[in-house]
PDB file of C-alpha atoms in Angstrom:
ATOM      1  CA  UNK A   1      19.029  14.869  -7.462  1.00  0.00           C
ATOM      2  CA  UNK A   2      15.853  12.795  -7.465  1.00  0.00           C
ATOM      3  CA  UNK A   3      14.084  13.465  -4.211  1.00  0.00           C
ATOM      4  CA  UNK A   4      10.818  13.032  -2.336  1.00  0.00           C
ATOM      5  CA  UNK A   5       9.969  15.147   0.713  1.00  0.00           C
ATOM      6  CA  UNK A   6       6.965  14.349   2.887  1.00  0.00           C
ATOM      7  CA  UNK A   7       5.171  16.669   5.267  1.00  0.00           C
ATOM      8  CA  UNK A   8       1.923  16.934   7.152  1.00  0.00           C
ATOM      9  CA  UNK A   9       2.412  14.425   9.914  1.00  0.00           C
ATOM     10  CA  UNK A  10       1.634  15.198  13.514  1.00  0.00           C
ATOM     11  CA  UNK A  11      -0.515  14.418  16.517  1.00  0.00           C
ATOM     12  CA  UNK A  12      -4.187  13.739  15.880  1.00  0.00           C
ATOM     13  CA  UNK A  13      -6.967  12.367  18.054  1.00  0.00           C
ATOM     14  CA  UNK A  14      -8.660   9.065  17.266  1.00  0.00           C
ATOM     15  CA  UNK A  15     -11.358   9.696  14.705  1.00  0.00           C
ATOM     16  CA  UNK A  16      -9.569  12.735  13.385  1.00  0.00           C
ATOM     17  CA  UNK A  17      -8.173  13.592   9.959  1.00  0.00           C
ATOM     18  CA  UNK A  18      -4.812  14.521   8.518  1.00  0.00           C
ATOM     19  CA  UNK A  19      -3.441  15.187   5.047  1.00  0.00           C
ATOM     20  CA  UNK A  20       0.047  14.131   4.124  1.00  0.00           C
ATOM     21  CA  UNK A  21       1.952  15.636   1.207  1.00  0.00           C
ATOM     22  CA  UNK A  22       4.947  14.416  -0.738  1.00  0.00           C
ATOM     23  CA  UNK A  23       6.769  16.817  -3.049  1.00  0.00           C
ATOM     24  CA  UNK A  24       8.901  15.351  -5.814  1.00  0.00           C
ATOM     25  CA  UNK A  25      11.906  16.960  -7.446  1.00  0.00           C
ATOM     26  CA  UNK A  26      14.665  15.974  -9.840  1.00  0.00           C
ATOM     27  CA  UNK A  27      12.523  13.760 -12.058  1.00  0.00           C
ATOM     28  CA  UNK A  28       9.406  13.915 -14.216  1.00  0.00           C
ATOM     29  CA  UNK A  29       6.835  13.233 -11.522  1.00  0.00           C
ATOM     30  CA  UNK A  30       3.917  12.919 -13.929  1.00  0.00           C
ATOM     31  CA  UNK A  31       5.356   9.795 -15.556  1.00  0.00           C
ATOM     32  CA  UNK A  32       5.572   7.674 -12.414  1.00  0.00           C
ATOM     33  CA  UNK A  33       3.061   5.779 -10.334  1.00  0.00           C
ATOM     34  CA  UNK A  34       3.485   6.532  -6.650  1.00  0.00           C
ATOM     35  CA  UNK A  35       2.906   4.725  -3.378  1.00  0.00           C
ATOM     36  CA  UNK A  36       2.416   5.326   0.318  1.00  0.00           C
ATOM     37  CA  UNK A  37       4.022   2.824   2.683  1.00  0.00           C
ATOM     38  CA  UNK A  38       4.002   2.964   6.471  1.00  0.00           C
ATOM     39  CA  UNK A  39       5.938   1.541   9.392  1.00  0.00           C
ATOM     40  CA  UNK A  40       4.225   1.352  12.749  1.00  0.00           C
ATOM     41  CA  UNK A  41       6.373   1.475  15.890  1.00  0.00           C
ATOM     42  CA  UNK A  42       8.245  -1.795  16.265  1.00  0.00           C
ATOM     43  CA  UNK A  43       6.647  -3.208  13.132  1.00  0.00           C
ATOM     44  CA  UNK A  44       7.637  -3.849   9.542  1.00  0.00           C
ATOM     45  CA  UNK A  45       6.835  -2.081   6.304  1.00  0.00           C
ATOM     46  CA  UNK A  46       3.183  -2.069   5.210  1.00  0.00           C
ATOM     47  CA  UNK A  47       1.885  -0.996   1.818  1.00  0.00           C
ATOM     48  CA  UNK A  48      -0.899   1.598   2.159  1.00  0.00           C
ATOM     49  CA  UNK A  49      -1.932   2.936  -1.246  1.00  0.00           C
ATOM     50  CA  UNK A  50      -0.965   3.353  -4.890  1.00  0.00           C
ATOM     51  CA  UNK A  51      -1.876   5.855  -7.585  1.00  0.00           C
ATOM     52  CA  UNK A  52      -1.148   5.669 -11.298  1.00  0.00           C
ATOM     53  CA  UNK A  53       0.888   8.304 -13.088  1.00  0.00           C
ATOM     54  CA  UNK A  54      -2.150  10.258 -14.309  1.00  0.00           C
ATOM     55  CA  UNK A  55      -4.156   9.712 -11.131  1.00  0.00           C
ATOM     56  CA  UNK A  56      -6.802   7.714 -12.928  1.00  0.00           C
ATOM     57  CA  UNK A  57      -6.238   4.497 -11.017  1.00  0.00           C
ATOM     58  CA  UNK A  58      -5.871   3.981  -7.283  1.00  0.00           C
ATOM     59  CA  UNK A  59      -5.545   1.029  -4.945  1.00  0.00           C
ATOM     60  CA  UNK A  60      -5.756   0.712  -1.184  1.00  0.00           C
ATOM     61  CA  UNK A  61      -4.792  -1.805   1.430  1.00  0.00           C
ATOM     62  CA  UNK A  62      -7.837  -3.306   3.101  1.00  0.00           C
ATOM     63  CA  UNK A  63      -6.736  -1.772   6.397  1.00  0.00           C
ATOM     64  CA  UNK A  64      -7.287   1.782   5.086  1.00  0.00           C
ATOM     65  CA  UNK A  65      -9.913   1.332   2.369  1.00  0.00           C
ATOM     66  CA  UNK A  66     -12.802   3.731   2.788  1.00  0.00           C
ATOM     67  CA  UNK A  67     -10.868   5.921   5.248  1.00  0.00           C
ATOM     68  CA  UNK A  68      -7.841   7.096   3.236  1.00  0.00           C
ATOM     69  CA  UNK A  69      -7.755   8.780  -0.164  1.00  0.00           C
ATOM     70  CA  UNK A  70      -4.660   9.027  -2.346  1.00  0.00           C
ATOM     71  CA  UNK A  71      -4.401  11.770  -4.944  1.00  0.00           C
ATOM     72  CA  UNK A  72      -1.831  13.748  -6.861  1.00  0.00           C
ATOM     73  CA  UNK A  73      -1.365  17.110  -8.550  1.00  0.00           C
ATOM     74  CA  UNK A  74       1.097  16.662 -11.378  1.00  0.00           C
ATOM     75  CA  UNK A  75       1.234  20.406 -11.978  1.00  0.00           C
ATOM     76  CA  UNK A  76       2.639  20.778  -8.458  1.00  0.00           C
ATOM     77  CA  UNK A  77       4.717  17.570  -8.458  1.00  0.00           C
ATOM     78  CA  UNK A  78       2.876  16.580  -5.311  1.00  0.00           C
ATOM     79  CA  UNK A  79       1.362  13.386  -3.968  1.00  0.00           C
ATOM     80  CA  UNK A  80      -1.223  13.423  -1.201  1.00  0.00           C
ATOM     81  CA  UNK A  81      -2.731  11.068   1.314  1.00  0.00           C
ATOM     82  CA  UNK A  82      -5.935  12.245   2.959  1.00  0.00           C
ATOM     83  CA  UNK A  83      -6.419  10.215   6.105  1.00  0.00           C
ATOM     84  CA  UNK A  84      -9.733  10.121   7.938  1.00  0.00           C
ATOM     85  CA  UNK A  85     -11.352   8.224  10.825  1.00  0.00           C
ATOM     86  CA  UNK A  86      -7.872   7.693  12.187  1.00  0.00           C
ATOM     87  CA  UNK A  87      -7.290   4.848  14.601  1.00  0.00           C
ATOM     88  CA  UNK A  88      -4.457   4.158  17.040  1.00  0.00           C
ATOM     89  CA  UNK A  89      -3.270   1.398  14.707  1.00  0.00           C
ATOM     90  CA  UNK A  90      -2.702   4.006  11.970  1.00  0.00           C
ATOM     91  CA  UNK A  91       0.092   5.514  14.032  1.00  0.00           C
ATOM     92  CA  UNK A  92       3.256   5.104  11.974  1.00  0.00           C
ATOM     93  CA  UNK A  93       5.935   6.759   9.925  1.00  0.00           C
ATOM     94  CA  UNK A  94       4.474   7.268   6.466  1.00  0.00           C
ATOM     95  CA  UNK A  95       6.743   7.143   3.441  1.00  0.00           C
ATOM     96  CA  UNK A  96       6.013   8.056  -0.129  1.00  0.00           C
ATOM     97  CA  UNK A  97       7.853   6.040  -2.749  1.00  0.00           C
ATOM     98  CA  UNK A  98       8.315   6.091  -6.499  1.00  0.00           C
ATOM     99  CA  UNK A  99       7.346   3.125  -8.625  1.00  0.00           C
ATOM    100  CA  UNK A 100       9.971   2.470 -11.280  1.00  0.00           C
ATOM    101  CA  UNK A 101       8.034   0.165 -13.565  1.00  0.00           C
ATOM    102  CA  UNK A 102       9.880   0.836 -16.810  1.00  0.00           C
ATOM    103  CA  UNK A 103      13.315  -0.405 -15.774  1.00  0.00           C
ATOM    104  CA  UNK A 104      12.649  -2.203 -12.526  1.00  0.00           C
ATOM    105  CA  UNK A 105       9.231  -3.693 -13.021  1.00  0.00           C
ATOM    106  CA  UNK A 106       7.621  -1.767 -10.217  1.00  0.00           C
ATOM    107  CA  UNK A 107      10.217  -1.813  -7.448  1.00  0.00           C
ATOM    108  CA  UNK A 108      10.086   1.228  -5.165  1.00  0.00           C
ATOM    109  CA  UNK A 109      13.327   2.960  -6.031  1.00  0.00           C
ATOM    110  CA  UNK A 110      13.081   6.417  -4.460  1.00  0.00           C
ATOM    111  CA  UNK A 111      11.714   6.978  -0.940  1.00  0.00           C
ATOM    112  CA  UNK A 112      11.048  10.079   1.085  1.00  0.00           C
ATOM    113  CA  UNK A 113      12.449  10.499   4.572  1.00  0.00           C
ATOM    114  CA  UNK A 114       9.053   9.834   6.131  1.00  0.00           C
ATOM    115  CA  UNK A 115       6.574  11.815   8.189  1.00  0.00           C
ATOM    116  CA  UNK A 116       5.322  10.617  11.551  1.00  0.00           C
ATOM    117  CA  UNK A 117       1.648  10.310  12.399  1.00  0.00           C
ATOM    118  CA  UNK A 118       0.708   9.936  16.055  1.00  0.00           C
ATOM    119  CA  UNK A 119      -2.870   8.997  16.863  1.00  0.00           C
ATOM    120  CA  UNK A 120      -3.601   9.570  20.515  1.00  0.00           C
ATOM    121  CA  UNK A 121      -6.062  11.310  22.769  1.00  0.00           C
TER     122      UNK A 121
ATOM    123  CA  UNK B   1      -2.775 -11.573  -1.024  1.00  0.00           C
ATOM    124  CA  UNK B   2       0.720 -12.938  -1.512  1.00  0.00           C
ATOM    125  CA  UNK B   3       2.328 -13.623   1.853  1.00  0.00           C
ATOM    126  CA  UNK B   4       6.072 -13.068   2.128  1.00  0.00           C
ATOM    127  CA  UNK B   5       7.843 -14.957   4.904  1.00  0.00           C
ATOM    128  CA  UNK B   6      11.438 -14.209   5.831  1.00  0.00           C
ATOM    129  CA  UNK B   7      13.859 -16.294   7.858  1.00  0.00           C
ATOM    130  CA  UNK B   8      15.476 -15.879  10.224  1.00  0.00           C
ATOM    131  CA  UNK B   9      13.876 -12.974  12.089  1.00  0.00           C
ATOM    132  CA  UNK B  10      17.332 -11.908  13.209  1.00  0.00           C
ATOM    133  CA  UNK B  11      20.904 -12.978  12.826  1.00  0.00           C
ATOM    134  CA  UNK B  12      24.272 -11.981  14.232  1.00  0.00           C
ATOM    135  CA  UNK B  13      27.294 -12.312  11.992  1.00  0.00           C
ATOM    136  CA  UNK B  14      30.956 -11.516  12.579  1.00  0.00           C
ATOM    137  CA  UNK B  15      32.508  -8.696  10.582  1.00  0.00           C
ATOM    138  CA  UNK B  16      33.749 -10.030   7.273  1.00  0.00           C
ATOM    139  CA  UNK B  17      31.569 -13.121   7.412  1.00  0.00           C
ATOM    140  CA  UNK B  18      28.613 -14.027   5.195  1.00  0.00           C
ATOM    141  CA  UNK B  19      25.024 -13.170   6.060  1.00  0.00           C
ATOM    142  CA  UNK B  20      22.172 -14.989   4.346  1.00  0.00           C
ATOM    143  CA  UNK B  21      18.514 -14.019   4.520  1.00  0.00           C
ATOM    144  CA  UNK B  22      15.740 -16.134   3.057  1.00  0.00           C
ATOM    145  CA  UNK B  23      12.371 -15.070   1.726  1.00  0.00           C
ATOM    146  CA  UNK B  24       9.511 -17.307   0.654  1.00  0.00           C
ATOM    147  CA  UNK B  25       6.449 -16.169  -1.252  1.00  0.00           C
ATOM    148  CA  UNK B  26       3.099 -17.941  -0.873  1.00  0.00           C
ATOM    149  CA  UNK B  27       2.736 -18.102  -4.646  1.00  0.00           C
ATOM    150  CA  UNK B  28       4.789 -17.496  -7.746  1.00  0.00           C
ATOM    151  CA  UNK B  29       5.848 -13.916  -8.486  1.00  0.00           C
ATOM    152  CA  UNK B  30       7.175 -14.772 -11.927  1.00  0.00           C
ATOM    153  CA  UNK B  31       6.507 -12.004 -14.451  1.00  0.00           C
ATOM    154  CA  UNK B  32       6.163 -14.196 -17.496  1.00  0.00           C
ATOM    155  CA  UNK B  33       6.688 -11.616 -20.203  1.00  0.00           C
ATOM    156  CA  UNK B  34      10.154 -10.898 -18.847  1.00  0.00           C
ATOM    157  CA  UNK B  35      10.833 -14.329 -17.311  1.00  0.00           C
ATOM    158  CA  UNK B  36      11.828 -12.494 -14.182  1.00  0.00           C
ATOM    159  CA  UNK B  37      10.593 -12.677 -10.620  1.00  0.00           C
ATOM    160  CA  UNK B  38       9.084  -9.479  -9.249  1.00  0.00           C
ATOM    161  CA  UNK B  39      11.049  -9.608  -6.022  1.00  0.00           C
ATOM    162  CA  UNK B  40      12.956  -6.760  -4.384  1.00  0.00           C
ATOM    163  CA  UNK B  41      15.082  -6.318  -1.284  1.00  0.00           C
ATOM    164  CA  UNK B  42      15.243  -3.179   0.852  1.00  0.00           C
ATOM    165  CA  UNK B  43      17.520  -2.055   3.650  1.00  0.00           C
ATOM    166  CA  UNK B  44      16.114  -0.017   6.516  1.00  0.00           C
ATOM    167  CA  UNK B  45      18.320   1.722   9.031  1.00  0.00           C
ATOM    168  CA  UNK B  46      17.078   3.738  12.023  1.00  0.00           C
ATOM    169  CA  UNK B  47      16.058   7.280  11.143  1.00  0.00           C
ATOM    170  CA  UNK B  48      16.627   6.645   7.434  1.00  0.00           C
ATOM    171  CA  UNK B  49      14.186   5.852   4.638  1.00  0.00           C
ATOM    172  CA  UNK B  50      14.159   2.392   3.112  1.00  0.00           C
ATOM    173  CA  UNK B  51      16.785   1.852   0.438  1.00  0.00           C
ATOM    174  CA  UNK B  52      16.248  -0.336  -2.602  1.00  0.00           C
ATOM    175  CA  UNK B  53      19.099  -2.839  -2.814  1.00  0.00           C
ATOM    176  CA  UNK B  54      17.972  -5.465  -5.315  1.00  0.00           C
ATOM    177  CA  UNK B  55      15.159  -5.714  -7.877  1.00  0.00           C
ATOM    178  CA  UNK B  56      14.124  -8.427 -10.326  1.00  0.00           C
ATOM    179  CA  UNK B  57      15.460 -10.887  -7.708  1.00  0.00           C
ATOM    180  CA  UNK B  58      19.106 -10.334  -8.517  1.00  0.00           C
ATOM    181  CA  UNK B  59      19.722  -6.946 -10.152  1.00  0.00           C
ATOM    182  CA  UNK B  60      21.692  -4.654  -7.899  1.00  0.00           C
ATOM    183  CA  UNK B  61      20.492  -1.059  -7.661  1.00  0.00           C
ATOM    184  CA  UNK B  62      22.936   1.609  -8.761  1.00  0.00           C
ATOM    185  CA  UNK B  63      25.392   2.447  -5.994  1.00  0.00           C
ATOM    186  CA  UNK B  64      24.779  -0.717  -3.976  1.00  0.00           C
ATOM    187  CA  UNK B  65      28.054  -2.456  -3.026  1.00  0.00           C
ATOM    188  CA  UNK B  66      28.702  -5.723  -4.815  1.00  0.00           C
ATOM    189  CA  UNK B  67      28.881  -7.606  -1.528  1.00  0.00           C
ATOM    190  CA  UNK B  68      25.068  -7.579  -1.722  1.00  0.00           C
ATOM    191  CA  UNK B  69      23.587 -10.182  -4.038  1.00  0.00           C
ATOM    192  CA  UNK B  70      20.177 -11.672  -4.639  1.00  0.00           C
ATOM    193  CA  UNK B  71      19.157 -15.033  -5.975  1.00  0.00           C
ATOM    194  CA  UNK B  72      16.251 -17.401  -6.187  1.00  0.00           C
ATOM    195  CA  UNK B  73      13.389 -18.592  -8.313  1.00  0.00           C
ATOM    196  CA  UNK B  74       9.885 -19.906  -7.998  1.00  0.00           C
ATOM    197  CA  UNK B  75       8.883 -19.010  -4.481  1.00  0.00           C
ATOM    198  CA  UNK B  76      12.248 -19.083  -2.698  1.00  0.00           C
ATOM    199  CA  UNK B  77      14.639 -16.150  -2.679  1.00  0.00           C
ATOM    200  CA  UNK B  78      17.832 -15.189  -0.885  1.00  0.00           C
ATOM    201  CA  UNK B  79      19.737 -12.020  -0.063  1.00  0.00           C
ATOM    202  CA  UNK B  80      23.410 -12.579   0.648  1.00  0.00           C
ATOM    203  CA  UNK B  81      25.887 -10.150   2.145  1.00  0.00           C
ATOM    204  CA  UNK B  82      29.187 -11.755   1.261  1.00  0.00           C
ATOM    205  CA  UNK B  83      31.371  -9.944   3.777  1.00  0.00           C
ATOM    206  CA  UNK B  84      29.449  -8.114   6.480  1.00  0.00           C
ATOM    207  CA  UNK B  85      30.531  -4.556   7.204  1.00  0.00           C
ATOM    208  CA  UNK B  86      29.589  -2.446  10.210  1.00  0.00           C
ATOM    209  CA  UNK B  87      27.441  -0.185   8.035  1.00  0.00           C
ATOM    210  CA  UNK B  88      25.308  -3.161   6.996  1.00  0.00           C
ATOM    211  CA  UNK B  89      23.647  -3.357  10.403  1.00  0.00           C
ATOM    212  CA  UNK B  90      20.002  -2.842   9.497  1.00  0.00           C
ATOM    213  CA  UNK B  91      16.676  -4.552   8.985  1.00  0.00           C
ATOM    214  CA  UNK B  92      16.207  -6.118   5.572  1.00  0.00           C
ATOM    215  CA  UNK B  93      12.871  -6.653   3.866  1.00  0.00           C
ATOM    216  CA  UNK B  94      11.872  -8.616   0.814  1.00  0.00           C
ATOM    217  CA  UNK B  95       8.908  -7.410  -1.236  1.00  0.00           C
ATOM    218  CA  UNK B  96       6.868  -8.795  -4.078  1.00  0.00           C
ATOM    219  CA  UNK B  97       5.670  -6.331  -6.685  1.00  0.00           C
ATOM    220  CA  UNK B  98       3.975  -8.920  -8.859  1.00  0.00           C
ATOM    221  CA  UNK B  99       0.421  -8.207  -7.744  1.00  0.00           C
ATOM    222  CA  UNK B 100      -1.540  -5.862  -5.537  1.00  0.00           C
ATOM    223  CA  UNK B 101      -1.434  -5.447  -2.682  1.00  0.00           C
ATOM    224  CA  UNK B 102       2.327  -5.197  -2.792  1.00  0.00           C
ATOM    225  CA  UNK B 103       3.525  -7.126   0.250  1.00  0.00           C
ATOM    226  CA  UNK B 104       6.661  -7.152   2.346  1.00  0.00           C
ATOM    227  CA  UNK B 105       8.244  -9.806   4.480  1.00  0.00           C
ATOM    228  CA  UNK B 106       8.302  -9.215   8.226  1.00  0.00           C
ATOM    229  CA  UNK B 107      11.934  -8.131   8.144  1.00  0.00           C
ATOM    230  CA  UNK B 108      15.244  -9.642   9.221  1.00  0.00           C
ATOM    231  CA  UNK B 109      17.453  -7.772  11.660  1.00  0.00           C
ATOM    232  CA  UNK B 110      21.167  -8.110  10.962  1.00  0.00           C
ATOM    233  CA  UNK B 111      23.607  -7.400  13.777  1.00  0.00           C
ATOM    234  CA  UNK B 112      27.310  -7.777  14.436  1.00  0.00           C
ATOM    235  CA  UNK B 113      28.361 -10.771  16.503  1.00  0.00           C
TER     236      UNK B 113
END
C-alpha cells in the first residue's frame, strides 16, 4: 500500500523551531516530487513547499520563504520540513503529499494523515 | 499567483439530489502540450487527509465513485456530485497545478439538507 506518515509536530513557542518528517512506503519515493501543504484552524488548504525528486530544486510559498527549509533523504524514503522563526500564523496541520506528474500532471495523489503544529507561548 | 475562487462557500443538498460546486481561476491553467487543464478537486473530511477526487479537470481518481464528475475549460470549472450520499459531507477544494505556487480555492462545505 502506498503510504505517507508524518511526524514531528507539537507545541512550540513563537520564534522556535521544529522539524517535520514524512516517511514514504509502498512506492519508489526517489522518483516523485513531494510537497508540504498546511491547514490552519478554520482555514483552507495552503501550499507550503515543494521539492523535486532528486532534491535539486525547491520552491516555497512567500509566507514561509527564508524561515522553512524542505529537504529529503531518498535513501531513507523520508521528506523533511525544517521550520524556524515560527509564528502563531504557522499553527496548522501539516500534510506531506506526493506529486504524480507522470500520469496526473502534478496533482497531489497521496497524502499523509497530517501532523499538528501548535505555536503558542 | 493564480487565484482560485470557489462558489458557493457552502451548500446544503437533500440526499439523492445533485450538488454543484464552481471554481474560477484568475488565469488559464491550460497545459498546452496535453491540451488539458491542470485542475484538480480534493475532498477533505474531519480528521482525515485530503483525498484526490479529480485531476486534469475531469479524470476521476481510481476508486472514486462515478457520482463525482468534473468539467470545465478556460478559467471556469465545476465539480458535480450527481446523487449526494451521506458520506459525501465534506469540504471540497479545487486546485491548480499549472504553475507555482500551487493554489487552492477557499473550499466549499457540502452538507445534507
